[in-house]
Amino acid sequence: MSPKITVELLRHLRQAMKNSKYITEPIQAYIVPSGDAHQSEYIAPCDCRHEFICGFNGSAGTAIVTEQHAALWTDGRYFLQASQQMDNNWTLMKMGLKETPSQEEWLISVLPENSKVGVDPWIIAADQWKNMSKALSNAGHSLVAVQDNLIDAIWEDRPPRPSTKLIDLGLKYNGLTWQDKVTALRGKMAERKVSWFVVTALDEIAWLFNLRGSDIEYNPVFFAYAIIGISNIKLFVDSKRLLHPAVQEHLELDSPSKPELTIQCFPYESVYTELQAVCAALAPKEKMWICDKASCALTRVIPKAHRSAIPYTPLCLAKAVKNPTEIQGMKMAHIKDAVALCELFAWLEKEIPKGTVTEISVADKAEELRSQQKDFVGLSFPTISSVGPNGAIIHYRPLPETNRTLSLNEVYLIDSGAQYLDGTTDVTRTVHFGTPSDYEKECFTYVLKGHIAVSAAVFPNGTKGHLLDSFARASLWDSGLDYLHGTGHGVGCFLNVHEGPCGISYKTFADEPLEAGMIVSDEPGYYEDGSFGIRLENVVLVIPAKTKYNYRNRGSLTFEPLTLVPIQLKMINTDLLTQKERDWVNDYHRKCREAVGAELERQGRKVALDWLIRETLPILNK
Amino acid sequence: MSPKITVELLRHLRQAMKNSKYITEPIQAYIVPSGDAHQSEYIAPCDCRHEFICGFNGSAGTAIVTEQHAALWTDGRYFLQASQQMDNNWTLMKMGLKETPSQEEWLISVLPENSKVGVDPWIIAADQWKNMSKALSNAGHSLVAVQDNLIDAIWEDRPPRPSTKLIDLGLKYNGLTWQDKVTALRGKMAERKVSWFVVTALDEIAWLFNLRGSDIEYNPVFFAYAIIGISNIKLFVDSKRLLHPAVQEHLELDSPSKPELTIQCFPYESVYTELQAVCAALAPKEKMWICDKASCALTRVIPKAHRSAIPYTPLCLAKAVKNPTEIQGMKMAHIKDAVALCELFAWLEKEIPKGTVTEISVADKAEELRSQQKDFVGLSFPTISSVGPNGAIIHYRPLPETNRTLSLNEVYLIDSGAQYLDGTTDVTRTVHFGTPSDYEKECFTYVLKGHIAVSAAVFPNGTKGHLLDSFARASLWDSGLDYLHGTGHGVGCFLNVHEGPCGISYKTFADEPLEAGMIVSDEPGYYEDGSFGIRLENVVLVIPAKTKYNYRNRGSLTFEPLTLVPIQLKMINTDLLTQKERDWVNDYHRKCREAVGAELERQGRKVALDWLIRETLPILNK
């Protein structure tokens, strides 16, 4: 892949930074955070501003441009990708390495005295604004809100904001009506004496109203805001989307069942003024919730005395604990997904020797096979299909110029997933179609041991996921190896493939405790730049664990894998496994064979079934 | 033990809370934090204010008294002890349990509207003040600084502040002169463009000036403050302590070698006014460091524009990484300490059957045996000597009314340590002098497995200790067990037995990464209220680890035990150990035998040597 040429773009941006059309006083630096006005991880094309200015198209990155410098901060998943996509006008700032300055430190080191640093207040989260502003003002600079987005100002062919059709999933998939969800939410608000809640995260709005859209690729969400009061529901969404009779009926727009469940609809853009109106009418002690990750622009509408900024909203928490219908849906989605992947791997074994299968063609084939499954909607993220050295690019996405051919000589890593009406999947398998080297097997086995250590972990109720992160690393650490990303993330149910408030990562302390019904990924890896990448990912459900004792009646939890795709035995050095680990693998494979085998049989997919049976033979004891 | 009767005291305190002699307006609640004006963990008798008001004498606790209620917050180590020491005027708030409200939540729930909550600004840390003040004002209350301490006001026979003799350790023990330490500190200040640093932690002052005192039992520190400038050293200490010629010479008070190493001495109490004077003379951009855990009173002297509040001071960090002289000293101290404990255990085996050995007599005997060792100064904390159910009181201290006799039928736990001129020790052993039950052995073995998992852990350079905490718990968790305290704390070198900025605990995210040369404890446990307590504690040194690979040249670390006291084999169910764990135990015991055996031999302690040899026989393989 060749880097984006950014000389002219940077010249334009630097001109805009001095242009009184946009700003009253010139700014010496401009921050381009990733995300949109909803702080989404995946964004619509109209919001891909860091990609527009620097070329790097990974999901996480912050660009900062000063009069002399341009730098991009991203994390370990993207170091290689970012270095390949950016030209030499840009400095790559590798987050998480000791020598890498923070954005604040870097700004302070390069800026002249008394500098002004600009940022779009809609794109920066309130908590980020606060930290950045404090650090800059401590050093004699100031952070200023630039109302006109300067990237948009120089972006000539910027695409319009999407407004796709809304779909009502129905109780069969949701398990709860939106009315029940609003009522439960109001219960939480009443408990905390909060009378309003400003909902800004797109997946929270989609979940609350039991609606889905397709405004953002891979994420079945739609651009909207909501303001929920104890007796009001204000929904801000492009009004033409509400004209569809099914949506009208679903939201009871014409005939609400109860007055307090009447939805008032407003145009998407009017959230700012409407929030101002709500705030103007607040009684002296009234409290309003807003997520501390909501945009600075919207957060600052709420007077401080009324504002209660919370790290995780009650919707985020409620959404994370899946109800029985959602759990059943997720299980079914994962079985269908496994059917597609068994087909894929059986097909690959046959096709690879012909020398015509490439990273892109596998990704396409995987999508085709998934699309044959019931209730398939689309992919849940861009497929990472990577051969040999490309596997070391953690969030690699094959492009025509990087596309490699699969062979019998290199490790192949595929991290992919789909959206089905009944659930979201995310699975990574690392395989070899010839004979893996001893070293590749050794590394794979360490990763597998880490995967099992998390998946089989038993831990007390109330444990936060970050406390499990080191379990995934211990076997790698023992040999001096590691990986520079977290171990797991929350997974939505026909929603975002990455969601809070739980996860398994050394990077946070603020995650919420794991609870039965939460769903996270378990995905340790190992990456060697220029050689290969290994990752082994299952989506797992938090379930109660039976233990011999029960200290202080706290109860224990463990994980049940929802992903049911065989782990390639050829990649395992079974001598490195303990008996407990062998048993885990054999038990896992037995479950794959039972659940996925039955579905393959039902679907009459004989070749894939034979492949599954062969790939799930037990490891024999020494 | 019988609880303290607090009816009258609470009545006096509540009167003081309305007395215009102390406050302009009545306060509705008064907070009594633990600690002193230096936020010390161990405190002098004159500072034992929470004990005075509620009777609980554990090292960590915050008492809050309102017009109607009185409550004490403490952590899992002290639940049992606090419930026994407090009368029914007090509610015990068990920190760390989900149902326990925070101090702020509780205050908000019990206070009438617009209440004033008072606290002594010298005793509350600046960061605690900030959090508390914010939470209260969000709820319509306010936190107010009460200059006269209300406990002192009602405390008739309050002891005076101690002013003990200062001792100069000499280079043989310190490894570095105080002049070198000041110069290194100024280097750190220059790096960060900071021109002043207010030193408030007593152990930092003792370490910086290579002086020790005995103002606080168990901690060889002395009451002092220091303000270090790029060319100034201001020391605030009771002036008569500086009259001793050795101290005068050590500090070069009469003839400083360099002008910038001239120490200006001031009375202890004048730190407030002198800091005001320094602040008044600051140039516009000058920065002053102060720890964010320093007192609110002193912190607020520094104007916000000049104040740089830091979680860990450069002295805290420098002190944590022991120099070669300190490491050598710590090793020697631990060998001497092991000699005393081998003697103790050999003596116990002989004496216990007589039925005359009690918790208190063992503690006394242990102190006597330690005091026979070279350079012994005193204990490093009150000895926890506990039989059977007393062992479940995590920070138990035997008192005449609780004192139990050691027998052949109950588990015995001893957690003890000493201060030697060359180092500080802290060791816990849990033993049985008869035949432990299968269940006791099972629990002990899980704790041992956790201890080994941490001690033998290999992890990358830059890893924070909290990431290792779960390793200590995994084997307990597997069986539904756990313990409600952290796994390890930093240990000073002839300084406080608990020190920052590193440790091994799930409770923090803000610890500094482990580095070679740091010293921490490794002390998992298991406690069953009413039955027994188990804890296994070694002090361990962070050392570089040799690994098969070296990912990104980061290098790896592991631990070397400094504590060399045999682990009782009788308590181990060896069937539950892996081969790696057996090897660890055998290797550890071989080291105990070599290092401590040689010293026992040198000291001619034959009985203890025989005991050591017997207790360090290898576990045979299955």
Tab-separated table of C-alpha atoms in Angstrom, chain B residues 118-482:
chain	number	residue	atom	x	y	z
B	118	GLY	CA	-16.013	19.569	58.848
B	119	VAL	CA	-12.532	18.113	58.678
B	120	ASP	CA	-9.053	19.078	59.876
B	121	PRO	CA	-7.276	20.262	56.707
B	122	TRP	CA	-3.910	19.053	58.049
B	123	ILE	CA	-5.094	15.493	58.390
B	124	ILE	CA	-7.009	15.102	55.157
B	125	ALA	CA	-4.983	14.621	51.971
B	126	ALA	CA	-5.508	17.124	49.160
B	127	ASP	CA	-6.822	14.489	46.750
B	128	GLN	CA	-9.277	13.167	49.315
B	129	TRP	CA	-10.450	16.695	50.087
B	130	LYS	CA	-11.050	17.295	46.403
B	131	ASN	CA	-13.136	14.153	45.877
B	132	MET	CA	-15.082	14.555	49.083
B	133	SER	CA	-15.725	18.246	48.517
B	134	LYS	CA	-16.951	17.658	44.980
B	135	ALA	CA	-19.324	14.854	45.961
B	136	LEU	CA	-20.743	16.852	48.849
B	137	SER	CA	-21.238	20.047	46.903
B	138	ASN	CA	-22.911	18.114	44.074
B	139	ALA	CA	-25.446	17.060	46.686
B	140	GLY	CA	-25.941	20.558	48.053
B	141	HIS	CA	-23.658	20.214	51.083
B	142	SER	CA	-20.243	21.667	51.712
B	143	LEU	CA	-16.929	20.481	53.111
B	144	VAL	CA	-15.351	22.986	55.487
B	145	ALA	CA	-11.852	23.137	56.933
B	146	VAL	CA	-11.939	23.241	60.739
B	147	GLN	CA	-8.570	24.643	61.805
B	148	ASP	CA	-8.785	23.461	65.423
B	149	ASN	CA	-8.875	19.701	65.511
B	150	LEU	CA	-12.085	18.854	67.386
B	151	ILE	CA	-10.771	15.524	68.641
B	152	ASP	CA	-7.749	17.272	70.166
B	153	ALA	CA	-10.155	19.781	71.667
B	154	ILE	CA	-12.001	17.091	73.626
B	155	TRP	CA	-8.956	14.873	74.265
B	156	GLU	CA	-7.911	15.763	77.807
B	157	ASP	CA	-4.802	13.645	78.271
B	158	ARG	CA	-3.519	13.791	74.704
B	159	PRO	CA	0.203	12.893	74.644
B	160	PRO	CA	2.756	15.423	73.338
B	161	ARG	CA	4.313	15.126	69.865
B	162	PRO	CA	7.532	13.040	70.199
B	163	SER	CA	10.979	14.411	69.407
B	164	THR	CA	13.436	11.528	69.606
B	165	LYS	CA	17.154	11.421	68.917
B	166	LEU	CA	18.223	11.500	65.263
B	167	ILE	CA	20.777	9.001	64.028
B	168	ASP	CA	23.075	9.209	61.027
B	169	LEU	CA	23.407	5.782	59.398
B	170	GLY	CA	26.570	6.382	57.450
B	171	LEU	CA	27.432	5.429	53.899
B	172	LYS	CA	27.956	1.788	54.861
B	173	TYR	CA	24.168	1.453	55.126
B	174	ASN	CA	22.933	4.175	52.786
B	175	GLY	CA	25.089	3.655	49.745
B	176	LEU	CA	24.605	7.295	48.745
B	177	THR	CA	25.237	10.579	50.582
B	178	TRP	CA	22.349	12.938	51.206
B	179	GLN	CA	24.193	15.445	49.061
B	180	ASP	CA	24.125	12.988	46.128
B	181	LYS	CA	20.433	12.374	46.734
B	182	VAL	CA	19.638	16.102	46.762
B	183	THR	CA	21.645	16.557	43.563
B	184	ALA	CA	19.832	13.678	41.849
B	185	LEU	CA	16.498	15.089	42.997
B	186	ARG	CA	17.374	18.489	41.569
B	187	GLY	CA	18.212	16.740	38.293
B	188	LYS	CA	14.648	15.373	38.187
B	189	MET	CA	13.291	18.803	39.058
B	190	ALA	CA	15.331	20.451	36.292
B	191	GLU	CA	14.139	17.811	33.802
B	192	ARG	CA	10.558	18.793	34.541
B	193	LYS	CA	11.313	22.522	34.938
B	194	VAL	CA	10.216	22.492	38.552
B	195	SER	CA	12.013	24.844	40.910
B	196	TRP	CA	10.623	23.779	44.304
B	197	PHE	CA	9.492	20.560	45.920
B	198	VAL	CA	7.642	20.394	49.233
B	199	VAL	CA	8.507	17.113	50.959
B	200	THR	CA	5.840	16.058	53.436
B	201	ALA	CA	6.167	12.263	53.759
B	202	LEU	CA	8.277	11.378	56.788
B	203	ASP	CA	10.005	8.415	55.154
B	204	GLU	CA	11.006	10.555	52.169
B	205	ILE	CA	12.628	13.096	54.471
B	206	ALA	CA	14.427	10.376	56.459
B	207	TRP	CA	15.658	8.728	53.262
B	208	LEU	CA	16.738	11.992	51.643
B	209	PHE	CA	18.805	13.190	54.600
B	210	ASN	CA	20.092	9.721	55.558
B	211	LEU	CA	18.732	10.228	59.052
B	212	ARG	CA	16.496	8.082	61.171
B	213	GLY	CA	14.467	8.773	64.297
B	214	SER	CA	11.984	6.915	66.477
B	215	ASP	CA	9.071	9.335	66.729
B	216	ILE	CA	6.636	6.737	65.464
B	217	GLU	CA	6.727	3.212	66.792
B	218	TYR	CA	7.940	0.672	64.212
B	219	ASN	CA	8.842	3.359	61.644
B	220	PRO	CA	12.316	4.871	62.083
B	221	VAL	CA	11.191	8.338	61.024
B	222	PHE	CA	11.009	11.758	62.646
B	223	PHE	CA	8.545	14.638	62.398
B	224	ALA	CA	9.847	17.054	59.797
B	225	TYR	CA	9.086	18.811	56.553
B	226	ALA	CA	11.496	19.865	53.846
B	227	ILE	CA	11.287	22.354	51.035
B	228	ILE	CA	13.899	21.708	48.380
B	229	GLY	CA	14.695	24.400	45.835
B	230	ILE	CA	17.138	24.340	42.979
B	231	SER	CA	19.572	26.174	45.267
B	232	ASN	CA	17.897	25.950	48.672
B	233	ILE	CA	17.312	23.271	51.283
B	234	LYS	CA	14.863	24.160	54.026
B	235	LEU	CA	14.442	21.602	56.800
B	236	PHE	CA	11.663	21.970	59.357
B	237	VAL	CA	12.349	20.006	62.491
B	238	ASP	CA	12.346	20.554	66.245
B	239	SER	CA	15.558	22.599	66.585
B	240	LYS	CA	16.894	20.867	69.700
B	241	ARG	CA	17.223	17.664	67.673
B	242	LEU	CA	19.906	19.339	65.594
B	243	LEU	CA	22.118	20.216	68.557
B	244	HIS	CA	23.826	16.823	68.594
B	245	PRO	CA	27.342	17.188	67.121
B	246	ALA	CA	27.025	14.044	64.966
B	247	VAL	CA	23.850	15.411	63.367
B	248	GLN	CA	25.400	18.854	62.919
B	249	GLU	CA	28.384	17.286	61.210
B	250	HIS	CA	26.287	14.933	59.085
B	251	LEU	CA	24.120	17.761	57.808
B	252	GLU	CA	27.156	20.057	57.459
B	253	LEU	CA	25.245	22.690	59.383
B	254	ASP	CA	28.356	24.621	60.338
B	255	SER	CA	30.436	24.214	57.219
B	256	PRO	CA	28.508	23.281	54.117
B	257	SER	CA	30.716	21.888	51.347
B	258	LYS	CA	28.847	23.869	48.684
B	259	PRO	CA	26.511	26.851	48.939
B	260	GLU	CA	23.638	25.006	47.221
B	261	LEU	CA	24.003	22.219	49.780
B	262	THR	CA	23.518	24.510	52.742
B	263	ILE	CA	20.637	23.395	54.906
B	264	GLN	CA	18.528	26.153	56.439
B	265	CYS	CA	16.836	24.874	59.574
B	266	PHE	CA	13.449	26.050	60.791
B	267	PRO	CA	11.128	24.969	63.592
B	268	TYR	CA	8.746	22.174	62.613
B	269	GLU	CA	5.671	24.368	63.071
B	270	SER	CA	6.908	27.150	60.797
B	271	VAL	CA	6.495	25.181	57.581
B	272	TYR	CA	3.176	26.894	56.844
B	273	THR	CA	4.448	30.456	57.114
B	274	GLU	CA	7.775	29.653	55.447
B	275	LEU	CA	5.974	27.983	52.529
B	276	GLN	CA	3.792	31.084	52.262
B	277	ALA	CA	6.957	33.178	52.064
B	278	VAL	CA	8.496	30.972	49.374
B	279	CYS	CA	5.262	31.076	47.374
B	280	ALA	CA	5.027	34.852	47.667
B	281	ALA	CA	8.438	35.155	46.029
B	282	LEU	CA	7.778	32.784	43.105
B	283	ALA	CA	8.408	34.071	39.584
B	284	PRO	CA	5.324	33.922	37.307
B	285	LYS	CA	6.049	30.563	35.652
B	286	GLU	CA	7.755	28.819	38.539
B	287	LYS	CA	6.406	25.394	39.409
B	288	MET	CA	6.326	23.704	42.782
B	289	TRP	CA	5.869	19.982	43.298
B	290	ILE	CA	3.811	18.582	46.109
B	291	CYS	CA	2.418	15.092	46.461
B	292	ASP	CA	-1.321	14.918	45.833
B	293	LYS	CA	-1.524	12.929	49.057
B	294	ALA	CA	0.014	15.804	51.072
B	295	SER	CA	-2.255	17.614	53.503
B	296	CYS	CA	-4.924	19.857	52.138
B	297	ALA	CA	-3.719	22.627	54.469
B	298	LEU	CA	-0.197	22.732	53.037
B	299	THR	CA	-1.243	22.061	49.458
B	300	ARG	CA	-3.555	25.038	49.440
B	301	VAL	CA	-0.752	27.376	50.459
B	302	ILE	CA	0.670	26.899	46.966
B	303	PRO	CA	-1.240	29.019	44.431
B	304	LYS	CA	-2.876	26.819	41.806
B	305	ALA	CA	-0.881	28.402	38.992
B	306	HIS	CA	2.368	27.287	40.640
B	307	ARG	CA	1.209	23.991	42.073
B	308	SER	CA	2.028	20.725	40.387
B	309	ALA	CA	0.414	17.959	42.417
B	310	ILE	CA	1.967	14.587	41.637
B	311	PRO	CA	0.775	11.126	42.642
B	312	TYR	CA	4.274	9.896	43.437
B	313	THR	CA	7.173	12.175	44.218
B	314	PRO	CA	10.602	11.651	42.677
B	315	LEU	CA	11.860	10.791	46.176
B	316	CYS	CA	9.240	8.090	46.526
B	317	LEU	CA	10.369	6.624	43.204
B	318	ALA	CA	14.097	6.954	43.931
B	319	LYS	CA	13.678	5.411	47.379
B	320	ALA	CA	11.740	2.444	45.952
B	321	VAL	CA	14.604	1.338	43.695
B	322	LYS	CA	17.163	0.118	46.186
B	323	ASN	CA	20.846	0.736	45.478
B	324	PRO	CA	23.373	-2.142	45.712
B	325	THR	CA	24.309	-1.250	49.293
B	326	GLU	CA	20.674	-1.267	50.340
B	327	ILE	CA	20.015	-4.560	48.534
B	328	GLN	CA	23.006	-6.133	50.259
B	329	GLY	CA	21.751	-4.788	53.573
B	330	MET	CA	18.246	-6.098	52.994
B	331	LYS	CA	19.640	-9.551	52.163
B	332	MET	CA	21.705	-9.599	55.333
B	333	ALA	CA	18.795	-8.376	57.456
B	334	HIS	CA	16.616	-11.169	56.105
B	335	ILE	CA	19.199	-13.837	56.890
B	336	LYS	CA	19.491	-12.578	60.462
B	337	ASP	CA	15.715	-12.426	60.703
B	338	ALA	CA	15.483	-16.027	59.472
B	339	VAL	CA	17.984	-17.082	62.128
B	340	ALA	CA	15.692	-15.640	64.784
B	341	LEU	CA	12.635	-17.367	63.308
B	342	CYS	CA	14.363	-20.752	62.984
B	343	GLU	CA	15.261	-20.456	66.663
B	344	LEU	CA	11.687	-19.489	67.423
B	345	PHE	CA	10.104	-22.424	65.605
B	346	ALA	CA	12.560	-24.911	67.084
B	347	TRP	CA	11.765	-23.518	70.560
B	348	LEU	CA	8.003	-23.644	69.881
B	349	GLU	CA	8.110	-27.316	68.949
B	350	LYS	CA	9.680	-28.047	72.303
B	351	GLU	CA	7.529	-25.699	74.413
B	352	ILE	CA	4.022	-25.966	72.987
B	353	PRO	CA	3.299	-29.446	74.384
B	354	LYS	CA	3.812	-27.933	77.854
B	355	GLY	CA	0.712	-25.811	77.284
B	356	THR	CA	2.272	-22.566	78.484
B	357	VAL	CA	2.971	-20.796	75.217
B	358	THR	CA	0.545	-18.044	74.289
B	359	GLU	CA	0.170	-15.682	71.377
B	360	ILE	CA	1.732	-12.926	73.462
B	361	SER	CA	4.591	-15.058	74.734
B	362	VAL	CA	5.504	-16.121	71.204
B	363	ALA	CA	5.486	-12.503	70.084
B	364	ASP	CA	7.739	-11.618	73.014
B	365	LYS	CA	10.040	-14.557	72.333
B	366	ALA	CA	10.282	-13.619	68.656
B	367	GLU	CA	11.237	-10.076	69.625
B	368	GLU	CA	13.809	-11.365	72.119
B	369	LEU	CA	15.389	-13.640	69.501
B	370	ARG	CA	15.453	-10.883	66.899
B	371	SER	CA	16.988	-8.482	69.396
B	372	GLN	CA	19.971	-10.842	69.683
B	373	GLN	CA	20.791	-10.200	66.049
B	374	LYS	CA	23.353	-7.593	64.993
B	375	ASP	CA	22.082	-4.073	64.264
B	376	PHE	CA	18.597	-4.844	65.594
B	377	VAL	CA	16.649	-1.653	66.273
B	378	GLY	CA	13.074	-2.746	66.937
B	379	LEU	CA	10.050	-4.333	65.343
B	380	SER	CA	8.821	-3.092	61.992
B	381	PHE	CA	5.137	-3.456	62.983
B	382	PRO	CA	3.132	-5.001	65.839
B	383	THR	CA	3.565	-8.767	65.691
B	384	ILE	CA	0.491	-10.612	64.520
B	385	SER	CA	0.624	-13.796	66.585
B	386	SER	CA	-2.650	-15.647	66.257
B	387	VAL	CA	-4.003	-19.062	67.061
B	388	GLY	CA	-7.044	-20.683	65.448
B	389	PRO	CA	-9.946	-18.250	65.045
B	390	ASN	CA	-7.748	-15.238	65.923
B	391	GLY	CA	-5.846	-15.967	62.714
B	392	ALA	CA	-8.907	-14.898	60.748
B	393	ILE	CA	-8.532	-11.340	62.079
B	394	ILE	CA	-6.198	-10.227	59.370
B	395	HIS	CA	-4.314	-7.548	61.328
B	396	TYR	CA	-4.825	-9.142	64.737
B	397	ARG	CA	-2.653	-8.031	67.613
B	398	PRO	CA	-2.803	-10.247	70.683
B	399	LEU	CA	-4.070	-8.513	73.811
B	400	PRO	CA	-4.323	-10.033	77.302
B	401	GLU	CA	-8.095	-10.420	76.905
B	402	THR	CA	-7.842	-12.193	73.537
B	403	ASN	CA	-4.640	-14.116	74.191
B	404	ARG	CA	-4.909	-17.805	73.257
B	405	THR	CA	-2.613	-20.671	74.116
B	406	LEU	CA	-0.811	-22.451	71.282
B	407	SER	CA	-1.681	-26.126	71.047
B	408	LEU	CA	-1.217	-29.158	68.903
B	409	ASN	CA	-4.756	-28.749	67.597
B	410	GLU	CA	-4.926	-25.367	65.933
B	411	VAL	CA	-3.299	-23.496	63.087
B	412	TYR	CA	-0.874	-20.812	64.191
B	413	LEU	CA	-0.117	-17.700	62.100
B	414	ILE	CA	2.741	-15.330	62.839
B	415	ASP	CA	3.288	-12.178	60.752
B	416	SER	CA	6.230	-10.242	62.112
B	417	GLY	CA	9.225	-8.212	61.128
B	418	ALA	CA	12.005	-6.083	62.431
B	419	GLN	CA	14.010	-3.004	61.759
B	420	TYR	CA	17.745	-3.552	61.523
B	421	LEU	CA	20.201	-0.795	60.644
B	422	ASP	CA	20.778	-2.624	57.367
B	423	GLY	CA	17.186	-3.409	56.440
B	424	THR	CA	13.541	-4.003	57.230
B	425	THR	CA	11.883	-7.424	57.332
B	426	ASP	CA	8.293	-8.641	57.131
B	427	VAL	CA	7.503	-12.349	57.061
B	428	THR	CA	4.428	-14.479	57.650
B	429	ARG	CA	4.398	-18.202	58.293
B	430	THR	CA	1.389	-20.365	59.055
B	431	VAL	CA	2.160	-23.611	60.842
B	432	HIS	CA	0.567	-26.466	62.694
B	433	PHE	CA	2.318	-28.189	65.591
B	434	GLY	CA	0.066	-31.237	65.556
B	435	THR	CA	-1.764	-32.697	62.591
B	436	PRO	CA	-3.524	-30.194	60.318
B	437	SER	CA	-6.894	-31.225	58.896
B	438	ASP	CA	-7.199	-32.050	55.218
B	439	TYR	CA	-9.186	-28.871	54.746
B	440	GLU	CA	-6.548	-26.700	56.440
B	441	LYS	CA	-3.890	-28.305	54.244
B	442	GLU	CA	-5.995	-27.824	51.144
B	443	CYS	CA	-6.468	-24.112	51.861
B	444	PHE	CA	-2.798	-23.681	52.784
B	445	THR	CA	-1.771	-25.336	49.541
B	446	TYR	CA	-3.954	-23.000	47.452
B	447	VAL	CA	-2.339	-20.051	49.216
B	448	LEU	CA	1.102	-21.542	48.596
B	449	LYS	CA	0.289	-22.032	44.908
B	450	GLY	CA	-0.732	-18.369	44.730
B	451	HIS	CA	2.430	-17.304	46.510
B	452	ILE	CA	4.562	-19.283	44.064
B	453	ALA	CA	2.588	-18.014	41.049
B	454	VAL	CA	3.602	-14.456	41.957
B	455	SER	CA	7.114	-15.244	43.156
B	456	ALA	CA	7.975	-17.245	40.028
B	457	ALA	CA	6.108	-14.959	37.619
B	458	VAL	CA	8.065	-13.667	34.656
B	459	PHE	CA	6.741	-10.416	33.211
B	460	PRO	CA	7.908	-7.674	30.867
B	461	ASN	CA	9.802	-4.637	32.045
B	462	GLY	CA	7.298	-1.859	32.606
B	463	THR	CA	4.611	-4.119	34.067
B	464	LYS	CA	2.703	-2.680	36.973
B	465	GLY	CA	2.408	-4.832	40.068
B	466	HIS	CA	-1.389	-4.812	40.038
B	467	LEU	CA	-1.287	-6.953	36.900
B	468	LEU	CA	0.200	-9.780	38.972
B	469	ASP	CA	-2.427	-9.740	41.707
B	470	SER	CA	-4.748	-12.290	40.089
B	471	PHE	CA	-1.914	-14.822	39.800
B	472	ALA	CA	-1.965	-15.030	43.595
B	473	ARG	CA	-5.695	-15.727	43.636
B	474	ALA	CA	-6.226	-18.117	40.721
B	475	SER	CA	-5.881	-21.338	42.713
B	476	LEU	CA	-8.180	-20.036	45.467
B	477	TRP	CA	-10.702	-18.740	42.923
B	478	ASP	CA	-10.825	-22.144	41.253
B	479	SER	CA	-12.253	-23.534	44.481
B	480	GLY	CA	-14.525	-20.574	45.195
B	481	LEU	CA	-12.158	-19.011	47.763
B	482	ASP	CA	-10.472	-15.605	47.974
